[in-house]
Amino acid sequence: MRGKRYSTEQIVRILREADSGMKTSAVCRKHNISEQTFYRWRKKYGDLGVPEAKKLRELEKQNAKLKKLLAEAMLDIELLKEVNSKNF
């Protein structure tokens, strides 16, 4: 079963709770996440604020879109090369 999905803003707020003095284990119990998840989030979002996290999310979406466009263009190029190599 898949767990909850947290937005980047929620993740940053959870990390700030731990920075404010709560123990990591208490924060994890409160939000029902594993410590491994907490440390993975800290590695990725540790020094970000909420505005920076929003920008990061937008950049990740844009990056995924660009990767998809590049993959489609490369497939088109390969298809054209294949058609061109066959002498019709």
PDB file of N, CA and C in Angstrom:
ATOM      1  N   MET A   1       0.848  -1.175   0.000  1.00  0.00           N
ATOM      2  CA  MET A   1       0.000   0.000   0.000  1.00  0.00           C
ATOM      3  C   MET A   1       0.895   1.241   0.000  1.00  0.00           C
ATOM      4  N   ARG A   2       0.542   2.200  -0.820  1.00  0.00           N
ATOM      5  CA  ARG A   2       1.326   3.425  -0.959  1.00  0.00           C
ATOM      6  C   ARG A   2       0.921   4.422   0.114  1.00  0.00           C
ATOM      7  N   GLY A   3       1.912   5.106   0.657  1.00  0.00           N
ATOM      8  CA  GLY A   3       1.659   6.073   1.708  1.00  0.00           C
ATOM      9  C   GLY A   3       1.143   7.391   1.172  1.00  0.00           C
ATOM     10  N   LYS A   4       1.043   8.354   2.064  1.00  0.00           N
ATOM     11  CA  LYS A   4       0.575   9.684   1.693  1.00  0.00           C
ATOM     12  C   LYS A   4       1.587  10.370   0.792  1.00  0.00           C
ATOM     13  N   ARG A   5       1.082  11.258   0.002  1.00  0.00           N
ATOM     14  CA  ARG A   5       1.938  12.119  -0.804  1.00  0.00           C
ATOM     15  C   ARG A   5       1.934  13.489  -0.155  1.00  0.00           C
ATOM     16  N   TYR A   6       3.104  14.015   0.060  1.00  0.00           N
ATOM     17  CA  TYR A   6       3.234  15.334   0.665  1.00  0.00           C
ATOM     18  C   TYR A   6       3.700  16.319  -0.393  1.00  0.00           C
ATOM     19  N   SER A   7       3.161  17.526  -0.347  1.00  0.00           N
ATOM     20  CA  SER A   7       3.628  18.567  -1.253  1.00  0.00           C
ATOM     21  C   SER A   7       4.970  19.067  -0.751  1.00  0.00           C
ATOM     22  N   THR A   8       5.687  19.763  -1.618  1.00  0.00           N
ATOM     23  CA  THR A   8       6.993  20.266  -1.213  1.00  0.00           C
ATOM     24  C   THR A   8       6.872  21.268  -0.070  1.00  0.00           C
ATOM     25  N   GLU A   9       5.786  22.031  -0.065  1.00  0.00           N
ATOM     26  CA  GLU A   9       5.582  22.986   1.025  1.00  0.00           C
ATOM     27  C   GLU A   9       5.399  22.266   2.348  1.00  0.00           C
ATOM     28  N   GLN A  10       4.633  21.172   2.321  1.00  0.00           N
ATOM     29  CA  GLN A  10       4.421  20.394   3.537  1.00  0.00           C
ATOM     30  C   GLN A  10       5.735  19.765   4.014  1.00  0.00           C
ATOM     31  N   ILE A  11       6.527  19.282   3.066  1.00  0.00           N
ATOM     32  CA  ILE A  11       7.808  18.672   3.417  1.00  0.00           C
ATOM     33  C   ILE A  11       8.714  19.695   4.084  1.00  0.00           C
ATOM     34  N   VAL A  12       8.771  20.900   3.529  1.00  0.00           N
ATOM     35  CA  VAL A  12       9.617  21.949   4.105  1.00  0.00           C
ATOM     36  C   VAL A  12       9.141  22.292   5.510  1.00  0.00           C
ATOM     37  N   ARG A  13       7.834  22.352   5.709  1.00  0.00           N
ATOM     38  CA  ARG A  13       7.307  22.651   7.051  1.00  0.00           C
ATOM     39  C   ARG A  13       7.660  21.548   8.046  1.00  0.00           C
ATOM     40  N   ILE A  14       7.591  20.298   7.604  1.00  0.00           N
ATOM     41  CA  ILE A  14       7.956  19.180   8.482  1.00  0.00           C
ATOM     42  C   ILE A  14       9.429  19.275   8.858  1.00  0.00           C
ATOM     43  N   LEU A  15      10.280  19.588   7.893  1.00  0.00           N
ATOM     44  CA  LEU A  15      11.707  19.729   8.182  1.00  0.00           C
ATOM     45  C   LEU A  15      11.977  20.885   9.138  1.00  0.00           C
ATOM     46  N   ARG A  16      11.222  21.966   9.014  1.00  0.00           N
ATOM     47  CA  ARG A  16      11.393  23.119   9.910  1.00  0.00           C
ATOM     48  C   ARG A  16      10.989  22.763  11.334  1.00  0.00           C
ATOM     49  N   GLU A  17       9.996  21.879  11.484  1.00  0.00           N
ATOM     50  CA  GLU A  17       9.611  21.425  12.829  1.00  0.00           C
ATOM     51  C   GLU A  17      10.803  20.762  13.513  1.00  0.00           C
ATOM     52  N   ALA A  18      11.507  19.919  12.779  1.00  0.00           N
ATOM     53  CA  ALA A  18      12.657  19.230  13.354  1.00  0.00           C
ATOM     54  C   ALA A  18      13.773  20.224  13.659  1.00  0.00           C
ATOM     55  N   ASP A  19      13.922  21.243  12.817  1.00  0.00           N
ATOM     56  CA  ASP A  19      14.952  22.256  13.054  1.00  0.00           C
ATOM     57  C   ASP A  19      14.639  23.122  14.268  1.00  0.00           C
ATOM     58  N   SER A  20      13.345  23.230  14.592  1.00  0.00           N
ATOM     59  CA  SER A  20      12.955  24.088  15.711  1.00  0.00           C
ATOM     60  C   SER A  20      13.224  23.461  17.072  1.00  0.00           C
ATOM     61  N   GLY A  21      13.626  22.196  17.087  1.00  0.00           N
ATOM     62  CA  GLY A  21      13.996  21.603  18.361  1.00  0.00           C
ATOM     63  C   GLY A  21      13.346  20.261  18.654  1.00  0.00           C
ATOM     64  N   MET A  22      12.330  19.885  17.910  1.00  0.00           N
ATOM     65  CA  MET A  22      11.718  18.572  18.125  1.00  0.00           C
ATOM     66  C   MET A  22      12.691  17.480  17.703  1.00  0.00           C
ATOM     67  N   LYS A  23      12.609  16.356  18.354  1.00  0.00           N
ATOM     68  CA  LYS A  23      13.447  15.230  17.973  1.00  0.00           C
ATOM     69  C   LYS A  23      12.950  14.674  16.642  1.00  0.00           C
ATOM     70  N   THR A  24      13.878  14.145  15.884  1.00  0.00           N
ATOM     71  CA  THR A  24      13.546  13.592  14.577  1.00  0.00           C
ATOM     72  C   THR A  24      12.532  12.462  14.696  1.00  0.00           C
ATOM     73  N   SER A  25      12.715  11.604  15.670  1.00  0.00           N
ATOM     74  CA  SER A  25      11.794  10.477  15.841  1.00  0.00           C
ATOM     75  C   SER A  25      10.387  10.965  16.178  1.00  0.00           C
ATOM     76  N   ALA A  26      10.278  12.032  16.961  1.00  0.00           N
ATOM     77  CA  ALA A  26       8.963  12.574  17.315  1.00  0.00           C
ATOM     78  C   ALA A  26       8.275  13.183  16.098  1.00  0.00           C
ATOM     79  N   VAL A  27       9.042  13.887  15.276  1.00  0.00           N
ATOM     80  CA  VAL A  27       8.481  14.488  14.063  1.00  0.00           C
ATOM     81  C   VAL A  27       7.999  13.391  13.116  1.00  0.00           C
ATOM     82  N   CYS A  28       8.794  12.343  12.986  1.00  0.00           N
ATOM     83  CA  CYS A  28       8.425  11.226  12.109  1.00  0.00           C
ATOM     84  C   CYS A  28       7.156  10.537  12.593  1.00  0.00           C
ATOM     85  N   ARG A  29       7.050  10.322  13.889  1.00  0.00           N
ATOM     86  CA  ARG A  29       5.847   9.704  14.445  1.00  0.00           C
ATOM     87  C   ARG A  29       4.629  10.591  14.241  1.00  0.00           C
ATOM     88  N   LYS A  30       4.810  11.881  14.462  1.00  0.00           N
ATOM     89  CA  LYS A  30       3.694  12.835  14.348  1.00  0.00           C
ATOM     90  C   LYS A  30       3.128  12.856  12.927  1.00  0.00           C
ATOM     91  N   HIS A  31       4.004  12.786  11.935  1.00  0.00           N
ATOM     92  CA  HIS A  31       3.561  12.885  10.542  1.00  0.00           C
ATOM     93  C   HIS A  31       3.476  11.528   9.851  1.00  0.00           C
ATOM     94  N   ASN A  32       3.706  10.467  10.605  1.00  0.00           N
ATOM     95  CA  ASN A  32       3.583   9.104  10.117  1.00  0.00           C
ATOM     96  C   ASN A  32       4.482   8.857   8.903  1.00  0.00           C
ATOM     97  N   ILE A  33       5.760   9.203   9.045  1.00  0.00           N
ATOM     98  CA  ILE A  33       6.751   8.934   8.012  1.00  0.00           C
ATOM     99  C   ILE A  33       7.912   8.183   8.643  1.00  0.00           C
ATOM    100  N   SER A  34       8.690   7.503   7.820  1.00  0.00           N
ATOM    101  CA  SER A  34       9.849   6.797   8.354  1.00  0.00           C
ATOM    102  C   SER A  34      11.014   7.769   8.488  1.00  0.00           C
ATOM    103  N   GLU A  35      11.970   7.397   9.311  1.00  0.00           N
ATOM    104  CA  GLU A  35      13.143   8.245   9.475  1.00  0.00           C
ATOM    105  C   GLU A  35      13.952   8.297   8.181  1.00  0.00           C
ATOM    106  N   GLN A  36      13.933   7.214   7.436  1.00  0.00           N
ATOM    107  CA  GLN A  36      14.626   7.193   6.151  1.00  0.00           C
ATOM    108  C   GLN A  36      14.027   8.236   5.205  1.00  0.00           C
ATOM    109  N   THR A  37      12.710   8.320   5.181  1.00  0.00           N
ATOM    110  CA  THR A  37      12.039   9.328   4.363  1.00  0.00           C
ATOM    111  C   THR A  37      12.415  10.724   4.826  1.00  0.00           C
ATOM    112  N   PHE A  38      12.433  10.924   6.134  1.00  0.00           N
ATOM    113  CA  PHE A  38      12.788  12.224   6.688  1.00  0.00           C
ATOM    114  C   PHE A  38      14.188  12.644   6.239  1.00  0.00           C
ATOM    115  N   TYR A  39      15.157  11.736   6.349  1.00  0.00           N
ATOM    116  CA  TYR A  39      16.531  12.093   5.987  1.00  0.00           C
ATOM    117  C   TYR A  39      16.683  12.271   4.479  1.00  0.00           C
ATOM    118  N   ARG A  40      15.907  11.532   3.698  1.00  0.00           N
ATOM    119  CA  ARG A  40      15.924  11.732   2.245  1.00  0.00           C
ATOM    120  C   ARG A  40      15.382  13.119   1.909  1.00  0.00           C
ATOM    121  N   TRP A  41      14.305  13.513   2.573  1.00  0.00           N
ATOM    122  CA  TRP A  41      13.747  14.857   2.370  1.00  0.00           C
ATOM    123  C   TRP A  41      14.746  15.915   2.806  1.00  0.00           C
ATOM    124  N   ARG A  42      15.399  15.673   3.923  1.00  0.00           N
ATOM    125  CA  ARG A  42      16.365  16.662   4.432  1.00  0.00           C
ATOM    126  C   ARG A  42      17.504  16.843   3.430  1.00  0.00           C
ATOM    127  N   LYS A  43      17.942  15.755   2.817  1.00  0.00           N
ATOM    128  CA  LYS A  43      19.011  15.826   1.834  1.00  0.00           C
ATOM    129  C   LYS A  43      18.567  16.644   0.617  1.00  0.00           C
ATOM    130  N   LYS A  44      17.321  16.474   0.223  1.00  0.00           N
ATOM    131  CA  LYS A  44      16.834  17.156  -0.978  1.00  0.00           C
ATOM    132  C   LYS A  44      16.363  18.580  -0.705  1.00  0.00           C
ATOM    133  N   TYR A  45      15.622  18.784   0.380  1.00  0.00           N
ATOM    134  CA  TYR A  45      14.988  20.072   0.655  1.00  0.00           C
ATOM    135  C   TYR A  45      15.537  20.780   1.885  1.00  0.00           C
ATOM    136  N   GLY A  46      16.621  20.304   2.446  1.00  0.00           N
ATOM    137  CA  GLY A  46      17.093  20.771   3.735  1.00  0.00           C
ATOM    138  C   GLY A  46      17.250  22.263   3.907  1.00  0.00           C
ATOM    139  N   ASP A  47      17.844  22.935   2.943  1.00  0.00           N
ATOM    140  CA  ASP A  47      18.116  24.354   3.115  1.00  0.00           C
ATOM    141  C   ASP A  47      17.148  25.246   2.343  1.00  0.00           C
ATOM    142  N   LEU A  48      16.058  24.679   1.872  1.00  0.00           N
ATOM    143  CA  LEU A  48      15.089  25.454   1.099  1.00  0.00           C
ATOM    144  C   LEU A  48      13.991  26.020   1.981  1.00  0.00           C
ATOM    145  N   GLY A  49      13.504  27.170   1.583  1.00  0.00           N
ATOM    146  CA  GLY A  49      12.305  27.722   2.193  1.00  0.00           C
ATOM    147  C   GLY A  49      11.117  27.360   1.310  1.00  0.00           C
ATOM    148  N   VAL A  50       9.941  27.766   1.696  1.00  0.00           N
ATOM    149  CA  VAL A  50       8.743  27.433   0.930  1.00  0.00           C
ATOM    150  C   VAL A  50       8.786  28.025  -0.487  1.00  0.00           C
ATOM    151  N   PRO A  51       9.181  29.301  -0.673  1.00  0.00           N
ATOM    152  CA  PRO A  51       9.223  29.832  -2.037  1.00  0.00           C
ATOM    153  C   PRO A  51      10.218  29.096  -2.935  1.00  0.00           C
ATOM    154  N   GLU A  52      11.373  28.745  -2.376  1.00  0.00           N
ATOM    155  CA  GLU A  52      12.368  28.020  -3.156  1.00  0.00           C
ATOM    156  C   GLU A  52      11.877  26.625  -3.502  1.00  0.00           C
ATOM    157  N   ALA A  53      11.135  26.003  -2.592  1.00  0.00           N
ATOM    158  CA  ALA A  53      10.597  24.673  -2.851  1.00  0.00           C
ATOM    159  C   ALA A  53       9.572  24.721  -3.980  1.00  0.00           C
ATOM    160  N   LYS A  54       8.764  25.772  -4.023  1.00  0.00           N
ATOM    161  CA  LYS A  54       7.801  25.919  -5.118  1.00  0.00           C
ATOM    162  C   LYS A  54       8.526  26.066  -6.448  1.00  0.00           C
ATOM    163  N   LYS A  55       9.598  26.876  -6.455  1.00  0.00           N
ATOM    164  CA  LYS A  55      10.372  27.060  -7.681  1.00  0.00           C
ATOM    165  C   LYS A  55      11.004  25.743  -8.114  1.00  0.00           C
ATOM    166  N   LEU A  56      11.516  24.978  -7.146  1.00  0.00           N
ATOM    167  CA  LEU A  56      12.122  23.688  -7.455  1.00  0.00           C
ATOM    168  C   LEU A  56      11.108  22.748  -8.092  1.00  0.00           C
ATOM    169  N   ARG A  57       9.905  22.715  -7.544  1.00  0.00           N
ATOM    170  CA  ARG A  57       8.865  21.851  -8.097  1.00  0.00           C
ATOM    171  C   ARG A  57       8.530  22.249  -9.533  1.00  0.00           C
ATOM    172  N   GLU A  58       8.428  23.551  -9.792  1.00  0.00           N
ATOM    173  CA  GLU A  58       8.135  24.027 -11.144  1.00  0.00           C
ATOM    174  C   GLU A  58       9.268  23.674 -12.103  1.00  0.00           C
ATOM    175  N   LEU A  59      10.504  23.816 -11.636  1.00  0.00           N
ATOM    176  CA  LEU A  59      11.640  23.465 -12.489  1.00  0.00           C
ATOM    177  C   LEU A  59      11.678  21.969 -12.788  1.00  0.00           C
ATOM    178  N   GLU A  60      11.314  21.146 -11.810  1.00  0.00           N
ATOM    179  CA  GLU A  60      11.277  19.705 -12.036  1.00  0.00           C
ATOM    180  C   GLU A  60      10.211  19.347 -13.060  1.00  0.00           C
ATOM    181  N   LYS A  61       9.046  20.009 -12.994  1.00  0.00           N
ATOM    182  CA  LYS A  61       7.995  19.768 -13.987  1.00  0.00           C
ATOM    183  C   LYS A  61       8.459  20.175 -15.379  1.00  0.00           C
ATOM    184  N   GLN A  62       9.091  21.344 -15.460  1.00  0.00           N
ATOM    185  CA  GLN A  62       9.574  21.831 -16.744  1.00  0.00           C
ATOM    186  C   GLN A  62      10.652  20.903 -17.304  1.00  0.00           C
ATOM    187  N   ASN A  63      11.521  20.417 -16.449  1.00  0.00           N
ATOM    188  CA  ASN A  63      12.577  19.506 -16.862  1.00  0.00           C
ATOM    189  C   ASN A  63      11.992  18.201 -17.411  1.00  0.00           C
ATOM    190  N   ALA A  64      10.985  17.679 -16.747  1.00  0.00           N
ATOM    191  CA  ALA A  64      10.346  16.451 -17.217  1.00  0.00           C
ATOM    192  C   ALA A  64       9.699  16.663 -18.588  1.00  0.00           C
ATOM    193  N   LYS A  65       9.075  17.807 -18.769  1.00  0.00           N
ATOM    194  CA  LYS A  65       8.445  18.127 -20.047  1.00  0.00           C
ATOM    195  C   LYS A  65       9.486  18.210 -21.165  1.00  0.00           C
ATOM    196  N   LEU A  66      10.612  18.867 -20.877  1.00  0.00           N
ATOM    197  CA  LEU A  66      11.671  18.993 -21.867  1.00  0.00           C
ATOM    198  C   LEU A  66      12.302  17.637 -22.208  1.00  0.00           C
ATOM    199  N   LYS A  67      12.468  16.788 -21.208  1.00  0.00           N
ATOM    200  CA  LYS A  67      12.998  15.453 -21.464  1.00  0.00           C
ATOM    201  C   LYS A  67      12.069  14.654 -22.367  1.00  0.00           C
ATOM    202  N   LYS A  68      10.775  14.787 -22.151  1.00  0.00           N
ATOM    203  CA  LYS A  68       9.797  14.089 -22.983  1.00  0.00           C
ATOM    204  C   LYS A  68       9.863  14.589 -24.420  1.00  0.00           C
ATOM    205  N   LEU A  69       9.952  15.910 -24.599  1.00  0.00           N
ATOM    206  CA  LEU A  69      10.055  16.479 -25.941  1.00  0.00           C
ATOM    207  C   LEU A  69      11.330  16.015 -26.647  1.00  0.00           C
ATOM    208  N   LEU A  70      12.433  15.965 -25.926  1.00  0.00           N
ATOM    209  CA  LEU A  70      13.691  15.509 -26.501  1.00  0.00           C
ATOM    210  C   LEU A  70      13.601  14.045 -26.928  1.00  0.00           C
ATOM    211  N   ALA A  71      13.012  13.217 -26.097  1.00  0.00           N
ATOM    212  CA  ALA A  71      12.873  11.803 -26.428  1.00  0.00           C
ATOM    213  C   ALA A  71      12.015  11.621 -27.683  1.00  0.00           C
ATOM    214  N   GLU A  72      10.933  12.369 -27.787  1.00  0.00           N
ATOM    215  CA  GLU A  72      10.079  12.283 -28.971  1.00  0.00           C
ATOM    216  C   GLU A  72      10.829  12.740 -30.210  1.00  0.00           C
ATOM    217  N   ALA A  73      11.611  13.817 -30.102  1.00  0.00           N
ATOM    218  CA  ALA A  73      12.378  14.306 -31.245  1.00  0.00           C
ATOM    219  C   ALA A  73      13.426  13.281 -31.678  1.00  0.00           C
ATOM    220  N   MET A  74      14.074  12.641 -30.711  1.00  0.00           N
ATOM    221  CA  MET A  74      15.077  11.630 -31.047  1.00  0.00           C
ATOM    222  C   MET A  74      14.439  10.421 -31.730  1.00  0.00           C
ATOM    223  N   LEU A  75      13.235  10.041 -31.303  1.00  0.00           N
ATOM    224  CA  LEU A  75      12.525   8.948 -31.965  1.00  0.00           C
ATOM    225  C   LEU A  75      12.187   9.318 -33.407  1.00  0.00           C
ATOM    226  N   ASP A  76      11.752  10.550 -33.620  1.00  0.00           N
ATOM    227  CA  ASP A  76      11.442  11.010 -34.973  1.00  0.00           C
ATOM    228  C   ASP A  76      12.687  10.972 -35.857  1.00  0.00           C
ATOM    229  N   ILE A  77      13.815  11.403 -35.315  1.00  0.00           N
ATOM    230  CA  ILE A  77      15.068  11.396 -36.069  1.00  0.00           C
ATOM    231  C   ILE A  77      15.459   9.978 -36.443  1.00  0.00           C
ATOM    232  N   GLU A  78      15.364   9.065 -35.495  1.00  0.00           N
ATOM    233  CA  GLU A  78      15.702   7.667 -35.775  1.00  0.00           C
ATOM    234  C   GLU A  78      14.786   7.080 -36.841  1.00  0.00           C
ATOM    235  N   LEU A  79      13.513   7.400 -36.770  1.00  0.00           N
ATOM    236  CA  LEU A  79      12.555   6.914 -37.756  1.00  0.00           C
ATOM    237  C   LEU A  79      12.896   7.450 -39.145  1.00  0.00           C
ATOM    238  N   LEU A  80      13.221   8.727 -39.234  1.00  0.00           N
ATOM    239  CA  LEU A  80      13.581   9.324 -40.515  1.00  0.00           C
ATOM    240  C   LEU A  80      14.876   8.727 -41.067  1.00  0.00           C
ATOM    241  N   LYS A  81      15.851   8.465 -40.208  1.00  0.00           N
ATOM    242  CA  LYS A  81      17.090   7.831 -40.646  1.00  0.00           C
ATOM    243  C   LYS A  81      16.816   6.437 -41.201  1.00  0.00           C
ATOM    244  N   GLU A  82      15.949   5.710 -40.522  1.00  0.00           N
ATOM    245  CA  GLU A  82      15.618   4.351 -40.957  1.00  0.00           C
ATOM    246  C   GLU A  82      14.914   4.370 -42.306  1.00  0.00           C
ATOM    247  N   VAL A  83      13.974   5.274 -42.478  1.00  0.00           N
ATOM    248  CA  VAL A  83      13.254   5.385 -43.737  1.00  0.00           C
ATOM    249  C   VAL A  83      14.200   5.832 -44.855  1.00  0.00           C
ATOM    250  N   ASN A  84      15.090   6.748 -44.537  1.00  0.00           N
ATOM    251  CA  ASN A  84      16.021   7.281 -45.533  1.00  0.00           C
ATOM    252  C   ASN A  84      17.051   6.235 -45.950  1.00  0.00           C
ATOM    253  N   SER A  85      17.413   5.350 -45.045  1.00  0.00           N
ATOM    254  CA  SER A  85      18.420   4.342 -45.368  1.00  0.00           C
ATOM    255  C   SER A  85      17.878   3.265 -46.313  1.00  0.00           C
ATOM    256  N   LYS A  86      16.591   3.059 -46.305  1.00  0.00           N
ATOM    257  CA  LYS A  86      15.958   2.109 -47.218  1.00  0.00           C
ATOM    258  C   LYS A  86      15.738   2.823 -48.551  1.00  0.00           C
ATOM    259  N   ASN A  87      16.208   2.244 -49.597  1.00  0.00           N
ATOM    260  CA  ASN A  87      16.070   2.870 -50.917  1.00  0.00           C
ATOM    261  C   ASN A  87      14.713   2.522 -51.510  1.00  0.00           C
ATOM    262  N   PHE A  88      13.818   3.478 -51.451  1.00  0.00           N
ATOM    263  CA  PHE A  88      12.484   3.256 -51.999  1.00  0.00           C
ATOM    264  C   PHE A  88      12.438   3.654 -53.427  1.00  0.00           C
TER     265      PHE A  88
END
